[in-house]
Amino acid sequence: MKHQIDGDFGLPECGDTIRHALREDVGWADITSLFTVPEDAAATAVITAKEPGVVAGLGVAAAVFEAVDSDIAFLASLEEGAVFESGAALCTVAGRARSLLSGERVALNFLQRLSGIATLTRAFVDRIGGSDARIVDTRKTAPGLRALEKYAVRVGGGFNHRMGLFDAVLIKENHISAAGGIAAAVAAAYQRASHVVTVTVECRTLDQVRQAVEADVDIVLLDNMSPDTMREAVETYPDVSMEASGGVSLDNVADIAATGVRIISVGALTHSSRALDLSMILSLQHAG
């Protein structure tokens, strides 16, 4: 199997995810291809874009075809993370026609979804160009696809928030209520957390921000605050890391970045991105 290796974005291991997707789609056999396509037919197929975007998931698509048939040749036409226009060729695959057809839908599903996430992420990153803020993702991902979706965010120029509940402390409204207040929750977290684990507190009011700062948290999360309120929080505590979250859109992200927050978390990157419109067109290879 010949294919382009992904760059510095850190493509996660996705073999189990691909195998599950193929079992779900192909089952015991692709009966349409089995019944209608000659066994010895060879073909070349090109995956092309029907709209502009940012490509992500070429390595995943290559791995899908490899899982179907290790004799398929995969050649990427673009580098991962490249911007493309409508009509651009993203990659070419060649091999047994039946194998190409059996892998088509699963490869496109991954490539369309991941490219959609990368494209939306790049749009957010471009909107805050020139600021010191970072666009980061959230845990609002499709079940089973978190590592790949967060990978696509990186390809689009964004950054990853915590991967799950296990790698950082994020104290939210329900934790505060259950613990008996912000100070108590933060104290309990620091008592048990490793020194390398960050502690963030979600705050909805400036008074909660004050309590979190007095508790010496690592990051204060400004939840669903107006830009004016965010700016006041940042100006009042200039040495505290502030994160904006909740209600972030392409329409308001530049205003949020202008408040001075350093982190802007956007759930929409993964939960509301639209799959890009891509297609695969196959051509038979004729002997002689």
PDB file of C-alpha atoms in Angstrom:
ATOM      1  CA  MET A   1       0.000   0.000   0.000  1.00  0.00           C
ATOM      2  CA  LYS A   2       1.526   3.316  -1.069  1.00  0.00           C
ATOM      3  CA  HIS A   3       0.177   6.472   0.471  1.00  0.00           C
ATOM      4  CA  GLN A   4       1.221   9.837   1.814  1.00  0.00           C
ATOM      5  CA  ILE A   5       2.114   9.862   5.492  1.00  0.00           C
ATOM      6  CA  ASP A   6       0.386  12.630   7.424  1.00  0.00           C
ATOM      7  CA  GLY A   7       2.538  15.529   8.556  1.00  0.00           C
ATOM      8  CA  ASP A   8       3.072  16.979  12.017  1.00  0.00           C
ATOM      9  CA  PHE A   9      -0.598  16.949  13.022  1.00  0.00           C
ATOM     10  CA  GLY A  10      -0.312  13.640  14.892  1.00  0.00           C
ATOM     11  CA  LEU A  11      -2.781  11.311  13.169  1.00  0.00           C
ATOM     12  CA  PRO A  12      -4.082   9.007  15.911  1.00  0.00           C
ATOM     13  CA  GLU A  13      -4.247   5.244  15.636  1.00  0.00           C
ATOM     14  CA  CYS A  14      -7.579   4.554  13.986  1.00  0.00           C
ATOM     15  CA  GLY A  15      -7.437   0.912  12.919  1.00  0.00           C
ATOM     16  CA  ASP A  16     -10.226  -0.240  15.224  1.00  0.00           C
ATOM     17  CA  THR A  17     -12.446   2.660  14.163  1.00  0.00           C
ATOM     18  CA  ILE A  18     -11.901   1.876  10.487  1.00  0.00           C
ATOM     19  CA  ARG A  19     -12.536  -1.829  10.961  1.00  0.00           C
ATOM     20  CA  HIS A  20     -15.771  -1.093  12.806  1.00  0.00           C
ATOM     21  CA  ALA A  21     -16.898   1.295  10.060  1.00  0.00           C
ATOM     22  CA  LEU A  22     -16.187  -1.277   7.356  1.00  0.00           C
ATOM     23  CA  ARG A  23     -18.005  -4.020   9.263  1.00  0.00           C
ATOM     24  CA  GLU A  24     -20.963  -1.678   9.624  1.00  0.00           C
ATOM     25  CA  ASP A  25     -21.045  -0.814   5.923  1.00  0.00           C
ATOM     26  CA  VAL A  26     -19.721  -3.834   4.035  1.00  0.00           C
ATOM     27  CA  GLY A  27     -20.894  -6.586   6.376  1.00  0.00           C
ATOM     28  CA  TRP A  28     -20.201 -10.015   4.906  1.00  0.00           C
ATOM     29  CA  ALA A  29     -19.855  -8.666   1.356  1.00  0.00           C
ATOM     30  CA  ASP A  30     -20.506  -5.726  -0.968  1.00  0.00           C
ATOM     31  CA  ILE A  31     -23.139  -7.648  -2.893  1.00  0.00           C
ATOM     32  CA  THR A  32     -23.756  -4.942  -5.498  1.00  0.00           C
ATOM     33  CA  SER A  33     -20.107  -4.915  -6.592  1.00  0.00           C
ATOM     34  CA  LEU A  34     -19.873  -8.690  -6.190  1.00  0.00           C
ATOM     35  CA  PHE A  35     -22.862  -9.249  -8.485  1.00  0.00           C
ATOM     36  CA  THR A  36     -22.183  -6.589 -11.123  1.00  0.00           C
ATOM     37  CA  VAL A  37     -18.419  -5.954 -11.392  1.00  0.00           C
ATOM     38  CA  PRO A  38     -16.139  -8.546 -13.018  1.00  0.00           C
ATOM     39  CA  GLU A  39     -13.706 -10.085 -10.550  1.00  0.00           C
ATOM     40  CA  ASP A  40     -10.649  -9.194 -12.627  1.00  0.00           C
ATOM     41  CA  ALA A  41     -11.688  -5.618 -13.420  1.00  0.00           C
ATOM     42  CA  ALA A  42      -9.068  -3.016 -12.531  1.00  0.00           C
ATOM     43  CA  ALA A  43      -9.826   0.675 -12.079  1.00  0.00           C
ATOM     44  CA  THR A  44      -8.541   4.074 -11.076  1.00  0.00           C
ATOM     45  CA  ALA A  45     -10.657   6.475  -9.042  1.00  0.00           C
ATOM     46  CA  VAL A  46     -10.209  10.135  -8.176  1.00  0.00           C
ATOM     47  CA  ILE A  47     -11.736  11.807  -5.132  1.00  0.00           C
ATOM     48  CA  THR A  48     -12.584  15.398  -6.006  1.00  0.00           C
ATOM     49  CA  ALA A  49     -14.053  18.377  -4.203  1.00  0.00           C
ATOM     50  CA  LYS A  50     -17.412  19.844  -5.147  1.00  0.00           C
ATOM     51  CA  GLU A  51     -16.795  22.895  -2.934  1.00  0.00           C
ATOM     52  CA  PRO A  52     -13.757  24.684  -1.446  1.00  0.00           C
ATOM     53  CA  GLY A  53     -12.290  23.720   1.910  1.00  0.00           C
ATOM     54  CA  VAL A  54      -9.343  22.419   3.942  1.00  0.00           C
ATOM     55  CA  VAL A  55      -8.386  18.783   3.497  1.00  0.00           C
ATOM     56  CA  ALA A  56      -8.074  16.529   6.542  1.00  0.00           C
ATOM     57  CA  GLY A  57      -8.111  12.750   6.748  1.00  0.00           C
ATOM     58  CA  LEU A  58      -6.108  11.697   3.709  1.00  0.00           C
ATOM     59  CA  GLY A  59      -4.213   9.218   5.852  1.00  0.00           C
ATOM     60  CA  VAL A  60      -7.486   7.853   7.216  1.00  0.00           C
ATOM     61  CA  ALA A  61      -8.900   7.412   3.707  1.00  0.00           C
ATOM     62  CA  ALA A  62      -5.708   5.630   2.673  1.00  0.00           C
ATOM     63  CA  ALA A  63      -6.001   3.328   5.677  1.00  0.00           C
ATOM     64  CA  VAL A  64      -9.603   2.493   4.759  1.00  0.00           C
ATOM     65  CA  PHE A  65      -8.607   1.321   1.282  1.00  0.00           C
ATOM     66  CA  GLU A  66      -5.650  -0.583   2.713  1.00  0.00           C
ATOM     67  CA  ALA A  67      -7.983  -2.386   5.125  1.00  0.00           C
ATOM     68  CA  VAL A  68     -10.204  -3.373   2.191  1.00  0.00           C
ATOM     69  CA  ASP A  69      -7.359  -4.476  -0.095  1.00  0.00           C
ATOM     70  CA  SER A  70      -3.642  -4.108   0.619  1.00  0.00           C
ATOM     71  CA  ASP A  71      -2.896  -4.047  -3.129  1.00  0.00           C
ATOM     72  CA  ILE A  72      -4.679  -0.730  -3.648  1.00  0.00           C
ATOM     73  CA  ALA A  73      -2.314   2.156  -4.462  1.00  0.00           C
ATOM     74  CA  PHE A  74      -3.185   5.500  -2.860  1.00  0.00           C
ATOM     75  CA  LEU A  75      -1.671   8.791  -4.012  1.00  0.00           C
ATOM     76  CA  ALA A  76      -2.534  12.066  -2.314  1.00  0.00           C
ATOM     77  CA  SER A  77      -2.731  15.075  -4.620  1.00  0.00           C
ATOM     78  CA  LEU A  78      -2.563  17.594  -1.758  1.00  0.00           C
ATOM     79  CA  GLU A  79      -0.764  17.859   1.554  1.00  0.00           C
ATOM     80  CA  GLU A  80      -2.809  17.416   4.702  1.00  0.00           C
ATOM     81  CA  GLY A  81      -4.153  20.795   5.786  1.00  0.00           C
ATOM     82  CA  ALA A  82      -4.014  22.301   2.291  1.00  0.00           C
ATOM     83  CA  VAL A  83      -6.684  24.733   1.148  1.00  0.00           C
ATOM     84  CA  PHE A  84      -8.429  23.647  -2.046  1.00  0.00           C
ATOM     85  CA  GLU A  85     -10.990  25.023  -4.466  1.00  0.00           C
ATOM     86  CA  SER A  86     -14.061  23.378  -5.932  1.00  0.00           C
ATOM     87  CA  GLY A  87     -13.043  20.841  -8.556  1.00  0.00           C
ATOM     88  CA  ALA A  88      -9.686  20.038  -6.963  1.00  0.00           C
ATOM     89  CA  ALA A  89      -8.464  16.437  -6.932  1.00  0.00           C
ATOM     90  CA  LEU A  90      -7.657  15.340  -3.377  1.00  0.00           C
ATOM     91  CA  CYS A  91      -6.311  11.869  -4.084  1.00  0.00           C
ATOM     92  CA  THR A  92      -6.199   8.994  -6.567  1.00  0.00           C
ATOM     93  CA  VAL A  93      -6.646   5.297  -5.796  1.00  0.00           C
ATOM     94  CA  ALA A  94      -5.991   2.389  -8.123  1.00  0.00           C
ATOM     95  CA  GLY A  95      -6.567  -1.356  -7.889  1.00  0.00           C
ATOM     96  CA  ARG A  96      -9.337  -3.920  -8.130  1.00  0.00           C
ATOM     97  CA  ALA A  97     -12.581  -2.207  -9.073  1.00  0.00           C
ATOM     98  CA  ARG A  98     -14.577  -4.216  -6.547  1.00  0.00           C
ATOM     99  CA  SER A  99     -12.206  -3.193  -3.756  1.00  0.00           C
ATOM    100  CA  LEU A 100     -12.337   0.484  -4.667  1.00  0.00           C
ATOM    101  CA  LEU A 101     -16.123   0.427  -4.661  1.00  0.00           C
ATOM    102  CA  SER A 102     -16.296  -1.421  -1.346  1.00  0.00           C
ATOM    103  CA  GLY A 103     -14.103   1.179   0.362  1.00  0.00           C
ATOM    104  CA  GLU A 104     -15.579   4.239  -1.328  1.00  0.00           C
ATOM    105  CA  ARG A 105     -18.318   5.207   1.127  1.00  0.00           C
ATOM    106  CA  VAL A 106     -16.359   4.672   4.337  1.00  0.00           C
ATOM    107  CA  ALA A 107     -13.322   6.536   2.976  1.00  0.00           C
ATOM    108  CA  LEU A 108     -15.526   9.419   1.851  1.00  0.00           C
ATOM    109  CA  ASN A 109     -17.396   9.504   5.164  1.00  0.00           C
ATOM    110  CA  PHE A 110     -14.163  10.010   7.086  1.00  0.00           C
ATOM    111  CA  LEU A 111     -12.642  12.406   4.575  1.00  0.00           C
ATOM    112  CA  GLN A 112     -15.785  14.532   4.279  1.00  0.00           C
ATOM    113  CA  ARG A 113     -16.350  14.778   8.036  1.00  0.00           C
ATOM    114  CA  LEU A 114     -12.748  15.494   8.976  1.00  0.00           C
ATOM    115  CA  SER A 115     -12.311  18.011   6.155  1.00  0.00           C
ATOM    116  CA  GLY A 116     -15.513  19.728   7.255  1.00  0.00           C
ATOM    117  CA  ILE A 117     -14.149  20.110  10.782  1.00  0.00           C
ATOM    118  CA  ALA A 118     -10.795  21.389   9.511  1.00  0.00           C
ATOM    119  CA  THR A 119     -12.534  23.850   7.210  1.00  0.00           C
ATOM    120  CA  LEU A 120     -14.728  25.299   9.951  1.00  0.00           C
ATOM    121  CA  THR A 121     -11.779  25.468  12.339  1.00  0.00           C
ATOM    122  CA  ARG A 122      -9.723  27.386   9.776  1.00  0.00           C
ATOM    123  CA  ALA A 123     -12.588  29.862   9.376  1.00  0.00           C
ATOM    124  CA  PHE A 124     -12.577  30.543  13.138  1.00  0.00           C
ATOM    125  CA  VAL A 125      -8.787  30.832  13.221  1.00  0.00           C
ATOM    126  CA  ASP A 126      -8.832  33.295  10.333  1.00  0.00           C
ATOM    127  CA  ARG A 127     -11.478  35.433  12.061  1.00  0.00           C
ATOM    128  CA  ILE A 128      -9.176  36.073  15.042  1.00  0.00           C
ATOM    129  CA  GLY A 129      -6.010  36.578  13.035  1.00  0.00           C
ATOM    130  CA  GLY A 130      -3.645  39.042  14.696  1.00  0.00           C
ATOM    131  CA  SER A 131      -4.893  38.353  18.222  1.00  0.00           C
ATOM    132  CA  ASP A 132      -3.128  36.354  20.945  1.00  0.00           C
ATOM    133  CA  ALA A 133      -6.095  34.022  21.406  1.00  0.00           C
ATOM    134  CA  ARG A 134      -6.234  30.353  20.487  1.00  0.00           C
ATOM    135  CA  ILE A 135      -9.220  28.503  19.060  1.00  0.00           C
ATOM    136  CA  VAL A 136      -9.687  25.205  20.917  1.00  0.00           C
ATOM    137  CA  ASP A 137     -12.166  22.354  20.695  1.00  0.00           C
ATOM    138  CA  THR A 138     -14.343  20.702  23.353  1.00  0.00           C
ATOM    139  CA  ARG A 139     -15.579  17.210  24.280  1.00  0.00           C
ATOM    140  CA  LYS A 140     -18.673  17.692  22.105  1.00  0.00           C
ATOM    141  CA  THR A 141     -17.592  15.080  19.587  1.00  0.00           C
ATOM    142  CA  ALA A 142     -19.285  12.141  17.876  1.00  0.00           C
ATOM    143  CA  PRO A 143     -19.000   9.041  20.109  1.00  0.00           C
ATOM    144  CA  GLY A 144     -16.041   6.930  19.059  1.00  0.00           C
ATOM    145  CA  LEU A 145     -14.550   9.607  16.809  1.00  0.00           C
ATOM    146  CA  ARG A 146     -13.058  12.015  19.356  1.00  0.00           C
ATOM    147  CA  ALA A 147      -9.395  11.402  18.567  1.00  0.00           C
ATOM    148  CA  LEU A 148      -9.969  11.800  14.839  1.00  0.00           C
ATOM    149  CA  GLU A 149     -12.173  14.871  15.197  1.00  0.00           C
ATOM    150  CA  LYS A 150      -9.656  16.555  17.486  1.00  0.00           C
ATOM    151  CA  TYR A 151      -6.981  15.663  14.944  1.00  0.00           C
ATOM    152  CA  ALA A 152      -9.016  17.503  12.289  1.00  0.00           C
ATOM    153  CA  VAL A 153      -9.156  20.570  14.544  1.00  0.00           C
ATOM    154  CA  ARG A 154      -5.352  20.590  14.668  1.00  0.00           C
ATOM    155  CA  VAL A 155      -5.187  20.261  10.885  1.00  0.00           C
ATOM    156  CA  GLY A 156      -7.449  23.311  10.624  1.00  0.00           C
ATOM    157  CA  GLY A 157      -5.099  25.384  12.779  1.00  0.00           C
ATOM    158  CA  GLY A 158      -6.889  25.028  16.107  1.00  0.00           C
ATOM    159  CA  PHE A 159      -5.749  23.488  19.367  1.00  0.00           C
ATOM    160  CA  ASN A 160      -7.068  20.681  21.513  1.00  0.00           C
ATOM    161  CA  HIS A 161      -8.719  21.118  24.895  1.00  0.00           C
ATOM    162  CA  ARG A 162      -8.658  18.150  27.267  1.00  0.00           C
ATOM    163  CA  MET A 163      -9.142  14.804  25.576  1.00  0.00           C
ATOM    164  CA  GLY A 164     -11.572  13.562  28.222  1.00  0.00           C
ATOM    165  CA  LEU A 165     -12.507  13.655  31.875  1.00  0.00           C
ATOM    166  CA  PHE A 166      -9.182  12.086  32.842  1.00  0.00           C
ATOM    167  CA  ASP A 167      -6.501  14.576  31.809  1.00  0.00           C
ATOM    168  CA  ALA A 168      -7.526  17.915  33.358  1.00  0.00           C
ATOM    169  CA  VAL A 169      -9.791  19.247  36.100  1.00  0.00           C
ATOM    170  CA  LEU A 170     -12.637  21.444  34.860  1.00  0.00           C
ATOM    171  CA  ILE A 171     -14.934  22.437  37.718  1.00  0.00           C
ATOM    172  CA  LYS A 172     -18.391  23.299  36.410  1.00  0.00           C
ATOM    173  CA  GLU A 173     -21.629  24.512  37.933  1.00  0.00           C
ATOM    174  CA  ASN A 174     -22.722  21.072  39.152  1.00  0.00           C
ATOM    175  CA  HIS A 175     -19.325  20.343  40.693  1.00  0.00           C
ATOM    176  CA  ILE A 176     -19.438  23.662  42.532  1.00  0.00           C
ATOM    177  CA  SER A 177     -22.887  22.868  43.923  1.00  0.00           C
ATOM    178  CA  ALA A 178     -21.912  19.358  44.964  1.00  0.00           C
ATOM    179  CA  ALA A 179     -18.651  20.491  46.597  1.00  0.00           C
ATOM    180  CA  GLY A 180     -20.184  23.387  48.531  1.00  0.00           C
ATOM    181  CA  GLY A 181     -18.741  26.320  46.607  1.00  0.00           C
ATOM    182  CA  ILE A 182     -15.851  27.340  44.404  1.00  0.00           C
ATOM    183  CA  ALA A 183     -13.249  27.567  47.162  1.00  0.00           C
ATOM    184  CA  ALA A 184     -14.129  24.121  48.494  1.00  0.00           C
ATOM    185  CA  ALA A 185     -14.126  22.538  45.043  1.00  0.00           C
ATOM    186  CA  VAL A 186     -10.765  24.039  44.094  1.00  0.00           C
ATOM    187  CA  ALA A 187      -9.178  23.087  47.412  1.00  0.00           C
ATOM    188  CA  ALA A 188     -10.366  19.502  47.060  1.00  0.00           C
ATOM    189  CA  ALA A 189      -9.076  19.311  43.487  1.00  0.00           C
ATOM    190  CA  TYR A 190      -5.610  20.602  44.369  1.00  0.00           C
ATOM    191  CA  GLN A 191      -5.422  18.265  47.346  1.00  0.00           C
ATOM    192  CA  ARG A 192      -5.733  15.217  45.097  1.00  0.00           C
ATOM    193  CA  ALA A 193      -4.519  16.288  41.652  1.00  0.00           C
ATOM    194  CA  SER A 194      -0.998  15.769  40.377  1.00  0.00           C
ATOM    195  CA  HIS A 195       1.160  18.865  40.062  1.00  0.00           C
ATOM    196  CA  VAL A 196       1.013  18.530  36.251  1.00  0.00           C
ATOM    197  CA  VAL A 197      -2.803  18.632  36.129  1.00  0.00           C
ATOM    198  CA  THR A 198      -4.382  22.040  35.473  1.00  0.00           C
ATOM    199  CA  VAL A 199      -7.472  23.193  37.353  1.00  0.00           C
ATOM    200  CA  THR A 200     -10.084  25.340  35.599  1.00  0.00           C
ATOM    201  CA  VAL A 201     -13.244  26.812  37.103  1.00  0.00           C
ATOM    202  CA  GLU A 202     -16.291  27.696  35.029  1.00  0.00           C
ATOM    203  CA  CYS A 203     -17.639  31.120  36.055  1.00  0.00           C
ATOM    204  CA  ARG A 204     -20.881  32.759  34.999  1.00  0.00           C
ATOM    205  CA  THR A 205     -20.509  36.028  36.961  1.00  0.00           C
ATOM    206  CA  LEU A 206     -17.737  38.422  37.904  1.00  0.00           C
ATOM    207  CA  ASP A 207     -18.211  37.482  41.554  1.00  0.00           C
ATOM    208  CA  GLN A 208     -17.505  33.862  40.673  1.00  0.00           C
ATOM    209  CA  VAL A 209     -14.429  35.015  38.760  1.00  0.00           C
ATOM    210  CA  ARG A 210     -13.229  36.769  41.927  1.00  0.00           C
ATOM    211  CA  GLN A 211     -13.773  33.614  43.984  1.00  0.00           C
ATOM    212  CA  ALA A 212     -11.912  31.479  41.453  1.00  0.00           C
ATOM    213  CA  VAL A 213      -8.972  33.887  41.329  1.00  0.00           C
ATOM    214  CA  GLU A 214      -8.814  34.004  45.113  1.00  0.00           C
ATOM    215  CA  ALA A 215      -8.744  30.194  45.105  1.00  0.00           C
ATOM    216  CA  ASP A 216      -5.658  30.440  42.849  1.00  0.00           C
ATOM    217  CA  VAL A 217      -6.954  28.369  39.940  1.00  0.00           C
ATOM    218  CA  ASP A 218      -4.855  27.886  36.827  1.00  0.00           C
ATOM    219  CA  ILE A 219      -7.532  28.995  34.351  1.00  0.00           C
ATOM    220  CA  VAL A 220     -10.812  30.883  34.728  1.00  0.00           C
ATOM    221  CA  LEU A 221     -13.450  29.899  32.189  1.00  0.00           C
ATOM    222  CA  LEU A 222     -15.794  32.766  31.337  1.00  0.00           C
ATOM    223  CA  ASP A 223     -19.024  30.999  30.484  1.00  0.00           C
ATOM    224  CA  ASN A 224     -21.591  32.701  28.236  1.00  0.00           C
ATOM    225  CA  MET A 225     -20.480  36.190  29.224  1.00  0.00           C
ATOM    226  CA  SER A 226     -20.837  39.238  27.016  1.00  0.00           C
ATOM    227  CA  PRO A 227     -17.643  40.661  25.481  1.00  0.00           C
ATOM    228  CA  ASP A 228     -17.894  43.683  27.787  1.00  0.00           C
ATOM    229  CA  THR A 229     -18.038  41.455  30.874  1.00  0.00           C
ATOM    230  CA  MET A 230     -15.159  39.338  29.584  1.00  0.00           C
ATOM    231  CA  ARG A 231     -13.076  42.436  29.012  1.00  0.00           C
ATOM    232  CA  GLU A 232     -13.751  43.610  32.562  1.00  0.00           C
ATOM    233  CA  ALA A 233     -12.644  40.244  33.937  1.00  0.00           C
ATOM    234  CA  VAL A 234      -9.443  40.294  31.886  1.00  0.00           C
ATOM    235  CA  GLU A 235      -8.621  43.879  32.838  1.00  0.00           C
ATOM    236  CA  THR A 236      -9.329  43.241  36.522  1.00  0.00           C
ATOM    237  CA  TYR A 237      -7.083  40.152  36.632  1.00  0.00           C
ATOM    238  CA  PRO A 238      -4.502  40.663  33.865  1.00  0.00           C
ATOM    239  CA  ASP A 239      -2.162  37.955  35.181  1.00  0.00           C
ATOM    240  CA  VAL A 240      -4.803  35.206  35.204  1.00  0.00           C
ATOM    241  CA  SER A 241      -5.345  32.913  32.204  1.00  0.00           C
ATOM    242  CA  MET A 242      -8.878  33.424  30.923  1.00  0.00           C
ATOM    243  CA  GLU A 243     -10.875  31.159  28.628  1.00  0.00           C
ATOM    244  CA  ALA A 244     -14.071  32.160  26.826  1.00  0.00           C
ATOM    245  CA  SER A 245     -16.732  29.547  26.212  1.00  0.00           C
ATOM    246  CA  GLY A 246     -20.402  29.342  25.294  1.00  0.00           C
ATOM    247  CA  GLY A 247     -22.241  30.949  22.402  1.00  0.00           C
ATOM    248  CA  VAL A 248     -19.119  31.455  20.295  1.00  0.00           C
ATOM    249  CA  SER A 249     -19.817  31.888  16.588  1.00  0.00           C
ATOM    250  CA  LEU A 250     -18.078  33.179  13.490  1.00  0.00           C
ATOM    251  CA  ASP A 251     -20.073  36.376  13.919  1.00  0.00           C
ATOM    252  CA  ASN A 252     -18.788  37.192  17.416  1.00  0.00           C
ATOM    253  CA  VAL A 253     -15.453  35.380  17.781  1.00  0.00           C
ATOM    254  CA  ALA A 254     -13.406  38.420  16.711  1.00  0.00           C
ATOM    255  CA  ASP A 255     -15.103  40.553  19.388  1.00  0.00           C
ATOM    256  CA  ILE A 256     -14.396  37.850  21.964  1.00  0.00           C
ATOM    257  CA  ALA A 257     -10.737  37.659  20.975  1.00  0.00           C
ATOM    258  CA  ALA A 258     -10.479  41.454  21.299  1.00  0.00           C
ATOM    259  CA  THR A 259     -11.352  41.217  25.017  1.00  0.00           C
ATOM    260  CA  GLY A 260      -7.900  39.790  25.753  1.00  0.00           C
ATOM    261  CA  VAL A 261      -8.865  36.192  26.572  1.00  0.00           C
ATOM    262  CA  ARG A 262      -6.167  33.734  25.544  1.00  0.00           C
ATOM    263  CA  ILE A 263      -8.360  30.684  24.936  1.00  0.00           C
ATOM    264  CA  ILE A 264     -11.657  30.484  23.041  1.00  0.00           C
ATOM    265  CA  SER A 265     -13.325  27.070  23.193  1.00  0.00           C
ATOM    266  CA  VAL A 266     -15.806  26.339  20.414  1.00  0.00           C
ATOM    267  CA  GLY A 267     -18.048  23.284  20.616  1.00  0.00           C
ATOM    268  CA  ALA A 268     -19.361  23.987  17.122  1.00  0.00           C
ATOM    269  CA  LEU A 269     -16.045  22.923  15.585  1.00  0.00           C
ATOM    270  CA  THR A 270     -17.059  19.302  16.044  1.00  0.00           C
ATOM    271  CA  HIS A 271     -20.750  19.181  16.959  1.00  0.00           C
ATOM    272  CA  SER A 272     -21.994  21.517  14.231  1.00  0.00           C
ATOM    273  CA  SER A 273     -19.500  21.284  11.391  1.00  0.00           C
ATOM    274  CA  ARG A 274     -20.890  20.289   8.004  1.00  0.00           C
ATOM    275  CA  ALA A 275     -19.358  17.438   6.034  1.00  0.00           C
ATOM    276  CA  LEU A 276     -17.758  18.739   2.854  1.00  0.00           C
ATOM    277  CA  ASP A 277     -19.177  17.668  -0.481  1.00  0.00           C
ATOM    278  CA  LEU A 278     -16.669  15.261  -2.048  1.00  0.00           C
ATOM    279  CA  SER A 279     -17.146  12.569  -4.667  1.00  0.00           C
ATOM    280  CA  MET A 280     -15.252   9.590  -6.082  1.00  0.00           C
ATOM    281  CA  ILE A 281     -15.404   8.877  -9.815  1.00  0.00           C
ATOM    282  CA  LEU A 282     -14.120   5.507 -11.047  1.00  0.00           C
ATOM    283  CA  SER A 283     -12.669   4.665 -14.458  1.00  0.00           C
ATOM    284  CA  LEU A 284     -11.970   1.104 -15.603  1.00  0.00           C
ATOM    285  CA  GLN A 285      -8.472   0.252 -16.774  1.00  0.00           C
ATOM    286  CA  HIS A 286      -8.595  -1.627 -20.073  1.00  0.00           C
ATOM    287  CA  ALA A 287      -5.925  -4.178 -20.853  1.00  0.00           C
ATOM    288  CA  GLY A 288      -3.717  -3.733 -23.892  1.00  0.00           C
TER     289      GLY A 288
END
